[in-house]
PDB file of C-alpha atoms in Angstrom:
ATOM      1  CA  MET A   1      93.732 -22.063 -16.696  1.00  0.00           C
ATOM      2  CA  ASN A   2      90.115 -19.842 -16.434  1.00  0.00           C
ATOM      3  CA  LEU A   3      88.294 -22.308 -17.937  1.00  0.00           C
ATOM      4  CA  LYS A   4      84.571 -21.462 -19.421  1.00  0.00           C
ATOM      5  CA  HIS A   5      83.640 -24.430 -21.369  1.00  0.00           C
ATOM      6  CA  VAL A   6      85.897 -27.040 -20.396  1.00  0.00           C
ATOM      7  CA  LEU A   7      85.079 -28.874 -17.111  1.00  0.00           C
ATOM      8  CA  SER A   8      88.883 -30.074 -16.016  1.00  0.00           C
ATOM      9  CA  GLU A   9      90.420 -32.693 -13.019  1.00  0.00           C
ATOM     10  CA  ILE A  10      93.106 -34.298 -12.537  1.00  0.00           C
ATOM     11  CA  ARG A  11      92.336 -37.825 -10.172  1.00  0.00           C
ATOM     12  CA  ASP A  12      94.434 -40.711  -9.762  1.00  0.00           C
ATOM     13  CA  GLY A  13      97.046 -39.636 -12.988  1.00  0.00           C
ATOM     14  CA  ILE A  14      93.976 -39.004 -15.338  1.00  0.00           C
ATOM     15  CA  LEU A  15      92.713 -35.370 -16.758  1.00  0.00           C
ATOM     16  CA  TYR A  16      88.919 -35.669 -16.739  1.00  0.00           C
ATOM     17  CA  LEU A  17      87.540 -32.983 -19.540  1.00  0.00           C
ATOM     18  CA  THR A  18      83.844 -32.701 -20.231  1.00  0.00           C
ATOM     19  CA  ILE A  19      82.797 -30.347 -22.712  1.00  0.00           C
ATOM     20  CA  ASN A  20      80.128 -28.430 -20.678  1.00  0.00           C
ATOM     21  CA  ARG A  21      78.228 -26.694 -23.303  1.00  0.00           C
ATOM     22  CA  GLN A  22      74.623 -28.721 -22.548  1.00  0.00           C
ATOM     23  CA  GLU A  23      72.752 -26.201 -23.778  1.00  0.00           C
ATOM     24  CA  LYS A  24      73.950 -26.536 -27.199  1.00  0.00           C
ATOM     25  CA  LEU A  25      74.518 -30.129 -26.493  1.00  0.00           C
ATOM     26  CA  ASN A  26      78.358 -29.189 -26.187  1.00  0.00           C
ATOM     27  CA  ALA A  27      78.999 -27.819 -29.741  1.00  0.00           C
ATOM     28  CA  LEU A  28      82.206 -26.523 -30.083  1.00  0.00           C
ATOM     29  CA  ASN A  29      83.002 -22.861 -30.336  1.00  0.00           C
ATOM     30  CA  LYS A  30      86.096 -20.947 -31.183  1.00  0.00           C
ATOM     31  CA  ALA A  31      86.099 -20.227 -27.074  1.00  0.00           C
ATOM     32  CA  THR A  32      85.835 -23.910 -26.681  1.00  0.00           C
ATOM     33  CA  LEU A  33      88.385 -24.897 -28.963  1.00  0.00           C
ATOM     34  CA  ALA A  34      90.839 -22.537 -27.710  1.00  0.00           C
ATOM     35  CA  GLU A  35      90.322 -24.023 -24.092  1.00  0.00           C
ATOM     36  CA  LEU A  36      90.821 -27.635 -25.473  1.00  0.00           C
ATOM     37  CA  ALA A  37      94.020 -26.384 -27.571  1.00  0.00           C
ATOM     38  CA  GLU A  38      95.183 -24.933 -23.820  1.00  0.00           C
ATOM     39  CA  LEU A  39      94.281 -28.396 -22.310  1.00  0.00           C
ATOM     40  CA  VAL A  40      96.231 -30.307 -24.775  1.00  0.00           C
ATOM     41  CA  ILE A  41      99.327 -28.328 -23.904  1.00  0.00           C
ATOM     42  CA  TYR A  42      98.578 -28.455 -20.365  1.00  0.00           C
ATOM     43  CA  ALA A  43      98.268 -32.763 -20.603  1.00  0.00           C
ATOM     44  CA  GLU A  44     101.450 -32.842 -22.259  1.00  0.00           C
ATOM     45  CA  GLN A  45     103.485 -30.542 -20.110  1.00  0.00           C
ATOM     46  CA  GLU A  46     102.051 -31.855 -16.456  1.00  0.00           C
ATOM     47  CA  ALA A  47     103.888 -34.466 -14.941  1.00  0.00           C
ATOM     48  CA  GLY A  48     100.926 -35.701 -12.632  1.00  0.00           C
ATOM     49  CA  VAL A  49      99.035 -36.732 -16.029  1.00  0.00           C
ATOM     50  CA  SER A  50      99.557 -40.208 -17.576  1.00  0.00           C
ATOM     51  CA  ALA A  51      96.091 -40.498 -19.644  1.00  0.00           C
ATOM     52  CA  VAL A  52      93.166 -37.995 -20.493  1.00  0.00           C
ATOM     53  CA  LEU A  53      89.703 -39.150 -20.750  1.00  0.00           C
ATOM     54  CA  LEU A  54      87.241 -36.959 -22.595  1.00  0.00           C
ATOM     55  CA  THR A  55      83.757 -36.949 -22.531  1.00  0.00           C
ATOM     56  CA  GLY A  56      80.537 -34.110 -22.865  1.00  0.00           C
ATOM     57  CA  ALA A  57      78.617 -32.737 -19.855  1.00  0.00           C
ATOM     58  CA  GLY A  58      75.134 -35.014 -19.868  1.00  0.00           C
ATOM     59  CA  GLN A  59      73.710 -38.032 -21.361  1.00  0.00           C
ATOM     60  CA  LYS A  60      72.549 -36.797 -24.897  1.00  0.00           C
ATOM     61  CA  ALA A  61      75.930 -35.692 -26.006  1.00  0.00           C
ATOM     62  CA  PHE A  62      79.374 -36.208 -26.764  1.00  0.00           C
ATOM     63  CA  VAL A  63      79.756 -33.246 -28.924  1.00  0.00           C
ATOM     64  CA  ALA A  64      77.097 -32.538 -31.551  1.00  0.00           C
ATOM     65  CA  GLY A  65      78.784 -30.364 -33.931  1.00  0.00           C
ATOM     66  CA  ALA A  66      80.347 -27.652 -34.018  1.00  0.00           C
ATOM     67  CA  ASP A  67      79.084 -23.857 -33.407  1.00  0.00           C
ATOM     68  CA  ILE A  68      77.799 -23.055 -36.777  1.00  0.00           C
ATOM     69  CA  SER A  69      75.991 -19.774 -36.273  1.00  0.00           C
ATOM     70  CA  GLU A  70      80.204 -18.564 -35.594  1.00  0.00           C
ATOM     71  CA  PHE A  71      81.180 -19.127 -38.962  1.00  0.00           C
ATOM     72  CA  ALA A  72      78.156 -18.811 -41.237  1.00  0.00           C
ATOM     73  CA  GLY A  73      79.363 -15.823 -43.231  1.00  0.00           C
ATOM     74  CA  TYR A  74      83.099 -16.977 -43.391  1.00  0.00           C
ATOM     75  CA  SER A  75      84.914 -16.218 -46.623  1.00  0.00           C
ATOM     76  CA  ALA A  76      86.838 -19.237 -48.005  1.00  0.00           C
ATOM     77  CA  ALA A  77      90.222 -17.747 -46.814  1.00  0.00           C
ATOM     78  CA  GLU A  78      88.366 -17.213 -43.556  1.00  0.00           C
ATOM     79  CA  GLY A  79      87.517 -21.119 -43.146  1.00  0.00           C
ATOM     80  CA  GLU A  80      90.777 -22.451 -44.608  1.00  0.00           C
ATOM     81  CA  GLU A  81      92.052 -20.587 -41.410  1.00  0.00           C
ATOM     82  CA  LEU A  82      89.395 -21.950 -39.247  1.00  0.00           C
ATOM     83  CA  ALA A  83      90.170 -25.611 -40.378  1.00  0.00           C
ATOM     84  CA  ARG A  84      94.265 -25.083 -40.629  1.00  0.00           C
ATOM     85  CA  ASN A  85      94.124 -23.660 -36.606  1.00  0.00           C
ATOM     86  CA  GLY A  86      91.284 -26.012 -35.555  1.00  0.00           C
ATOM     87  CA  GLN A  87      93.424 -28.816 -36.957  1.00  0.00           C
ATOM     88  CA  GLU A  88      96.958 -28.120 -35.969  1.00  0.00           C
ATOM     89  CA  ALA A  89      96.092 -26.659 -32.320  1.00  0.00           C
ATOM     90  CA  VAL A  90      93.402 -29.394 -31.291  1.00  0.00           C
ATOM     91  CA  PHE A  91      92.379 -31.766 -33.554  1.00  0.00           C
ATOM     92  CA  ASN A  92      96.388 -32.943 -34.927  1.00  0.00           C
ATOM     93  CA  ALA A  93      98.013 -31.857 -31.124  1.00  0.00           C
ATOM     94  CA  ILE A  94      95.814 -34.465 -29.875  1.00  0.00           C
ATOM     95  CA  GLU A  95      96.736 -37.279 -31.952  1.00  0.00           C
ATOM     96  CA  ARG A  96     100.135 -36.622 -31.548  1.00  0.00           C
ATOM     97  CA  SER A  97     100.009 -36.385 -28.014  1.00  0.00           C
ATOM     98  CA  SER A  98     102.575 -38.955 -25.966  1.00  0.00           C
ATOM     99  CA  LYS A  99      99.933 -39.484 -23.382  1.00  0.00           C
ATOM    100  CA  PRO A 100      97.373 -41.813 -24.356  1.00  0.00           C
ATOM    101  CA  TRP A 101      93.520 -40.089 -25.544  1.00  0.00           C
ATOM    102  CA  ILE A 102      90.279 -41.815 -24.583  1.00  0.00           C
ATOM    103  CA  ALA A 103      86.799 -40.667 -25.729  1.00  0.00           C
ATOM    104  CA  ALA A 104      84.169 -41.139 -23.987  1.00  0.00           C
ATOM    105  CA  VAL A 105      81.235 -40.765 -26.881  1.00  0.00           C
ATOM    106  CA  ASN A 106      78.425 -40.613 -24.428  1.00  0.00           C
ATOM    107  CA  GLY A 107      75.516 -39.497 -26.938  1.00  0.00           C
ATOM    108  CA  PHE A 108      75.592 -37.674 -30.550  1.00  0.00           C
ATOM    109  CA  ALA A 109      79.035 -36.952 -32.031  1.00  0.00           C
ATOM    110  CA  LEU A 110      78.295 -35.285 -35.219  1.00  0.00           C
ATOM    111  CA  GLY A 111      80.324 -33.548 -37.529  1.00  0.00           C
ATOM    112  CA  GLY A 112      83.281 -31.749 -35.581  1.00  0.00           C
ATOM    113  CA  GLY A 113      82.717 -33.883 -32.380  1.00  0.00           C
ATOM    114  CA  LEU A 114      83.376 -37.049 -34.164  1.00  0.00           C
ATOM    115  CA  GLU A 115      86.474 -35.306 -35.421  1.00  0.00           C
ATOM    116  CA  LEU A 116      87.276 -34.834 -31.720  1.00  0.00           C
ATOM    117  CA  ALA A 117      86.818 -38.343 -31.162  1.00  0.00           C
ATOM    118  CA  MET A 118      88.450 -39.986 -34.179  1.00  0.00           C
ATOM    119  CA  ALA A 119      91.772 -37.238 -32.847  1.00  0.00           C
ATOM    120  CA  CYS A 120      91.570 -39.479 -29.873  1.00  0.00           C
ATOM    121  CA  HIS A 121      93.592 -42.992 -29.773  1.00  0.00           C
ATOM    122  CA  ILE A 122      90.793 -45.116 -28.482  1.00  0.00           C
ATOM    123  CA  ARG A 123      86.922 -44.604 -28.403  1.00  0.00           C
ATOM    124  CA  LEU A 124      84.894 -45.942 -26.030  1.00  0.00           C
ATOM    125  CA  ALA A 125      80.750 -45.336 -26.543  1.00  0.00           C
ATOM    126  CA  SER A 126      77.525 -45.610 -24.828  1.00  0.00           C
ATOM    127  CA  GLU A 127      74.630 -47.469 -26.622  1.00  0.00           C
ATOM    128  CA  ASN A 128      72.700 -44.573 -27.055  1.00  0.00           C
ATOM    129  CA  ALA A 129      75.554 -42.472 -29.365  1.00  0.00           C
ATOM    130  CA  LYS A 130      74.755 -41.472 -32.618  1.00  0.00           C
ATOM    131  CA  LEU A 131      77.666 -40.709 -34.504  1.00  0.00           C
ATOM    132  CA  GLY A 132      78.426 -38.868 -38.146  1.00  0.00           C
ATOM    133  CA  LEU A 133      79.170 -36.115 -40.304  1.00  0.00           C
ATOM    134  CA  PRO A 134      76.899 -34.299 -41.760  1.00  0.00           C
ATOM    135  CA  GLU A 135      78.623 -31.242 -43.422  1.00  0.00           C
ATOM    136  CA  VAL A 136      77.819 -32.162 -46.603  1.00  0.00           C
ATOM    137  CA  SER A 137      74.054 -31.282 -45.972  1.00  0.00           C
ATOM    138  CA  LEU A 138      75.224 -27.611 -44.919  1.00  0.00           C
ATOM    139  CA  GLY A 139      77.559 -27.223 -48.304  1.00  0.00           C
ATOM    140  CA  LEU A 140      80.311 -28.042 -46.459  1.00  0.00           C
ATOM    141  CA  ILE A 141      82.990 -31.027 -45.950  1.00  0.00           C
ATOM    142  CA  PRO A 142      84.357 -32.297 -42.770  1.00  0.00           C
ATOM    143  CA  GLY A 143      87.051 -29.755 -41.977  1.00  0.00           C
ATOM    144  CA  TYR A 144      89.201 -30.922 -38.764  1.00  0.00           C
ATOM    145  CA  GLY A 145      90.500 -33.713 -40.459  1.00  0.00           C
ATOM    146  CA  GLY A 146      87.099 -35.669 -40.585  1.00  0.00           C
ATOM    147  CA  THR A 147      88.014 -37.178 -44.321  1.00  0.00           C
ATOM    148  CA  GLN A 148      91.331 -38.195 -43.506  1.00  0.00           C
ATOM    149  CA  ARG A 149      90.791 -40.414 -39.913  1.00  0.00           C
ATOM    150  CA  LEU A 150      87.194 -41.513 -41.029  1.00  0.00           C
ATOM    151  CA  THR A 151      89.169 -43.179 -44.211  1.00  0.00           C
ATOM    152  CA  ALA A 152      92.482 -44.074 -42.005  1.00  0.00           C
ATOM    153  CA  LEU A 153      89.918 -45.722 -39.618  1.00  0.00           C
ATOM    154  CA  VAL A 154      86.928 -47.641 -41.574  1.00  0.00           C
ATOM    155  CA  GLY A 155      88.145 -47.642 -45.163  1.00  0.00           C
ATOM    156  CA  LYS A 156      87.656 -45.454 -48.274  1.00  0.00           C
ATOM    157  CA  GLY A 157      84.107 -46.946 -49.145  1.00  0.00           C
ATOM    158  CA  LYS A 158      82.718 -46.878 -45.775  1.00  0.00           C
ATOM    159  CA  ALA A 159      83.865 -43.456 -45.519  1.00  0.00           C
ATOM    160  CA  PHE A 160      82.511 -41.902 -49.059  1.00  0.00           C
ATOM    161  CA  GLU A 161      79.336 -43.353 -47.804  1.00  0.00           C
ATOM    162  CA  MET A 162      79.204 -41.686 -44.704  1.00  0.00           C
ATOM    163  CA  ILE A 163      80.369 -38.684 -45.668  1.00  0.00           C
ATOM    164  CA  LEU A 164      78.210 -38.388 -48.861  1.00  0.00           C
ATOM    165  CA  THR A 165      75.144 -39.373 -47.301  1.00  0.00           C
ATOM    166  CA  ALA A 166      75.409 -37.156 -43.997  1.00  0.00           C
ATOM    167  CA  GLY A 167      73.756 -40.320 -42.435  1.00  0.00           C
ATOM    168  CA  MET A 168      74.092 -40.994 -38.892  1.00  0.00           C
ATOM    169  CA  ILE A 169      75.093 -44.731 -38.060  1.00  0.00           C
ATOM    170  CA  THR A 170      74.266 -45.950 -34.493  1.00  0.00           C
ATOM    171  CA  ALA A 171      76.809 -47.294 -32.148  1.00  0.00           C
ATOM    172  CA  ALA A 172      76.659 -51.311 -32.564  1.00  0.00           C
ATOM    173  CA  GLU A 173      77.381 -50.036 -36.055  1.00  0.00           C
ATOM    174  CA  ALA A 174      80.267 -47.726 -35.134  1.00  0.00           C
ATOM    175  CA  GLU A 175      82.110 -50.521 -33.588  1.00  0.00           C
ATOM    176  CA  LYS A 176      81.432 -52.814 -36.158  1.00  0.00           C
ATOM    177  CA  ILE A 177      83.459 -51.198 -38.682  1.00  0.00           C
ATOM    178  CA  GLY A 178      85.728 -50.048 -36.453  1.00  0.00           C
ATOM    179  CA  LEU A 179      84.932 -46.157 -35.730  1.00  0.00           C
ATOM    180  CA  VAL A 180      84.803 -47.145 -32.073  1.00  0.00           C
ATOM    181  CA  ASN A 181      86.822 -49.791 -30.006  1.00  0.00           C
ATOM    182  CA  GLN A 182      83.978 -50.924 -27.410  1.00  0.00           C
ATOM    183  CA  VAL A 183      80.401 -49.903 -26.559  1.00  0.00           C
ATOM    184  CA  VAL A 184      78.874 -50.140 -23.109  1.00  0.00           C
ATOM    185  CA  PRO A 185      75.898 -49.434 -21.549  1.00  0.00           C
ATOM    186  CA  GLN A 186      75.400 -45.434 -20.948  1.00  0.00           C
ATOM    187  CA  GLU A 187      75.959 -45.861 -17.056  1.00  0.00           C
ATOM    188  CA  GLU A 188      79.561 -48.017 -17.331  1.00  0.00           C
ATOM    189  CA  LEU A 189      80.621 -45.774 -20.066  1.00  0.00           C
ATOM    190  CA  LEU A 190      83.162 -43.619 -17.624  1.00  0.00           C
ATOM    191  CA  THR A 191      83.516 -46.949 -15.544  1.00  0.00           C
ATOM    192  CA  ARG A 192      84.852 -48.733 -18.517  1.00  0.00           C
ATOM    193  CA  ALA A 193      86.886 -45.875 -19.832  1.00  0.00           C
ATOM    194  CA  VAL A 194      88.767 -45.386 -16.489  1.00  0.00           C
ATOM    195  CA  SER A 195      89.365 -49.373 -16.479  1.00  0.00           C
ATOM    196  CA  LEU A 196      91.131 -49.406 -19.570  1.00  0.00           C
ATOM    197  CA  ILE A 197      93.534 -45.975 -18.885  1.00  0.00           C
ATOM    198  CA  GLN A 198      94.502 -47.932 -15.611  1.00  0.00           C
ATOM    199  CA  LEU A 199      95.526 -50.625 -17.553  1.00  0.00           C
ATOM    200  CA  ILE A 200      97.677 -48.728 -19.552  1.00  0.00           C
ATOM    201  CA  GLN A 201      98.972 -46.653 -16.741  1.00  0.00           C
ATOM    202  CA  LYS A 202     100.412 -49.994 -15.558  1.00  0.00           C
ATOM    203  CA  ARG A 203     102.492 -50.005 -18.787  1.00  0.00           C
ATOM    204  CA  ALA A 204     106.135 -48.070 -19.472  1.00  0.00           C
ATOM    205  CA  PRO A 205     104.609 -44.404 -19.888  1.00  0.00           C
ATOM    206  CA  LEU A 206     108.028 -44.078 -22.636  1.00  0.00           C
ATOM    207  CA  ALA A 207     107.076 -47.143 -24.587  1.00  0.00           C
ATOM    208  CA  VAL A 208     103.454 -46.256 -24.871  1.00  0.00           C
ATOM    209  CA  ALA A 209     104.861 -42.403 -26.207  1.00  0.00           C
ATOM    210  CA  ALA A 210     106.678 -43.885 -28.464  1.00  0.00           C
ATOM    211  CA  ALA A 211     104.180 -47.005 -29.568  1.00  0.00           C
ATOM    212  CA  ILE A 212     101.844 -43.957 -29.861  1.00  0.00           C
ATOM    213  CA  ARG A 213     104.229 -42.064 -32.403  1.00  0.00           C
ATOM    214  CA  ALA A 214     105.003 -45.598 -34.512  1.00  0.00           C
ATOM    215  CA  VAL A 215     101.477 -45.818 -34.865  1.00  0.00           C
ATOM    216  CA  ASN A 216     100.533 -42.321 -35.943  1.00  0.00           C
ATOM    217  CA  ALA A 217     103.061 -42.626 -38.358  1.00  0.00           C
ATOM    218  CA  ALA A 218     101.596 -45.567 -40.638  1.00  0.00           C
ATOM    219  CA  GLY A 219      99.107 -42.494 -41.918  1.00  0.00           C
ATOM    220  CA  GLU A 220     101.785 -39.169 -42.031  1.00  0.00           C
ATOM    221  CA  ASP A 221     102.632 -38.194 -45.507  1.00  0.00           C
ATOM    222  CA  GLY A 222     106.095 -38.551 -46.303  1.00  0.00           C
ATOM    223  CA  ILE A 223     107.026 -40.699 -43.481  1.00  0.00           C
ATOM    224  CA  ASN A 224     107.911 -44.463 -43.614  1.00  0.00           C
ATOM    225  CA  GLY A 225     106.535 -45.892 -40.525  1.00  0.00           C
ATOM    226  CA  PHE A 226     108.411 -48.945 -40.029  1.00  0.00           C
ATOM    227  CA  GLU A 227     111.455 -46.994 -40.263  1.00  0.00           C
ATOM    228  CA  MET A 228     109.935 -45.091 -37.437  1.00  0.00           C
ATOM    229  CA  GLU A 229     108.745 -48.740 -36.230  1.00  0.00           C
ATOM    230  CA  ILE A 230     112.492 -49.586 -35.946  1.00  0.00           C
ATOM    231  CA  THR A 231     113.830 -46.137 -34.739  1.00  0.00           C
ATOM    232  CA  GLU A 232     111.223 -45.729 -31.486  1.00  0.00           C
ATOM    233  CA  PHE A 233     111.934 -49.695 -30.971  1.00  0.00           C
ATOM    234  CA  GLY A 234     115.935 -48.987 -30.829  1.00  0.00           C
ATOM    235  CA  ARG A 235     115.685 -45.894 -28.345  1.00  0.00           C
ATOM    236  CA  CYS A 236     113.319 -47.927 -26.070  1.00  0.00           C
ATOM    237  CA  PHE A 237     116.915 -50.397 -25.394  1.00  0.00           C
ATOM    238  CA  ASP A 238     118.157 -46.797 -23.742  1.00  0.00           C
ATOM    239  CA  THR A 239     115.604 -46.504 -20.770  1.00  0.00           C
ATOM    240  CA  ALA A 240     115.495 -47.366 -17.460  1.00  0.00           C
ATOM    241  CA  ASP A 241     111.809 -48.807 -18.068  1.00  0.00           C
ATOM    242  CA  PHE A 242     113.073 -51.576 -20.585  1.00  0.00           C
ATOM    243  CA  LYS A 243     115.372 -52.715 -17.869  1.00  0.00           C
ATOM    244  CA  GLU A 244     113.432 -52.582 -15.201  1.00  0.00           C
ATOM    245  CA  GLY A 245     110.486 -54.143 -17.889  1.00  0.00           C
ATOM    246  CA  SER A 246     113.105 -56.932 -18.713  1.00  0.00           C
ATOM    247  CA  GLY A 247     114.167 -57.349 -15.260  1.00  0.00           C
ATOM    248  CA  ALA A 248     110.713 -57.923 -13.946  1.00  0.00           C
ATOM    249  CA  PHE A 249     110.084 -60.411 -16.412  1.00  0.00           C
ATOM    250  CA  THR A 250     113.149 -62.558 -15.578  1.00  0.00           C
ATOM    251  CA  GLU A 251     112.471 -62.267 -11.830  1.00  0.00           C
ATOM    252  CA  LYS A 252     108.582 -63.007 -12.162  1.00  0.00           C
ATOM    253  CA  ARG A 253     107.369 -59.366 -10.334  1.00  0.00           C
ATOM    254  CA  GLN A 254     105.347 -56.911 -11.528  1.00  0.00           C
ATOM    255  CA  PRO A 255     107.249 -53.811 -12.992  1.00  0.00           C
ATOM    256  CA  GLU A 256     107.516 -50.519 -11.516  1.00  0.00           C
ATOM    257  CA  PHE A 257     108.159 -47.947 -14.291  1.00  0.00           C
ATOM    258  CA  LYS A 258     109.104 -44.608 -13.524  1.00  0.00           C
ATOM    259  CA  GLY A 259     109.248 -42.975 -17.288  1.00  0.00           C
ATOM    260  CA  ARG A 260     112.994 -42.537 -17.546  1.00  0.00           C
TER     261      ARG A 260
END
C-alpha cells in the first residue's frame, strides 16, 4: 500500500496504525479515510495480524475531527454520500472487524476523531485527552455513526447533552460515563494498550471473533442478539480451539490456540 497519512507497522501480531497529520491535528481528510479503508481490509485478511492498535501522531491529538475545508461547499446529496461512504468503508468496517481494534486516544478526539475511537472495540485515553462531538456548532450533526455509538455507550441523556451542547469532556469524565475503558498517563498509553492486546492474544482467536459479532448484534436493527449469541456459541464447539481450550483446562496447562 502507498500510504501517505497513516503510518503502519506490524510487530508481534499487532498492526500499529498512526494517523500522521500533526500539522492538522491529525484531522481526517478524504485521503486519510481512503487509507484507513484499505487498512481495515488488509488487517482483516492478513494472517499475521491478530489485533490493531490505532492512535494519532504526537501528543496533542488522536484525531481532532474531520477536515472541514474539504466539504464546506457540499450539497445535501454530497453530504449524505460522504457520510454513507465513510460509515460503510471505515467506521462500520472497523466495528465489524473479526480482529479487535484498540484506540489509544492520546489527546483531542473530536467529531470524526471521537467517532473513529468509538468504532473501535476498546478505548484507552491519556490523562490529557479531551473528547466531544462539536458538529452542531458548525451547523451539522455527527455523520460517521456518532449519534448511534455515543448513545449505545453512554445512554440517551448523556449523548443528547454532549451532542446538543457541542461541549468537550475530560478523559476522567469519559471514563466515568463509560466512553473510554481506561485513563492512563500519556507516557504509559501505548504500553498499556499493548498489554491489553497481549491479554487478548492469549485467547482463542475464533472465539474472540465470535464474541465481537455477538456483542455487536446487541445494537443492530433487525437482529436478535440472543439468537446471535446462541448461534455463535454453538459454532465454537466445532472449532479445534475449543477442543484445545477445554483440554488445556482439564489438564491444567496453558492452551495453545491455532485459530482453527
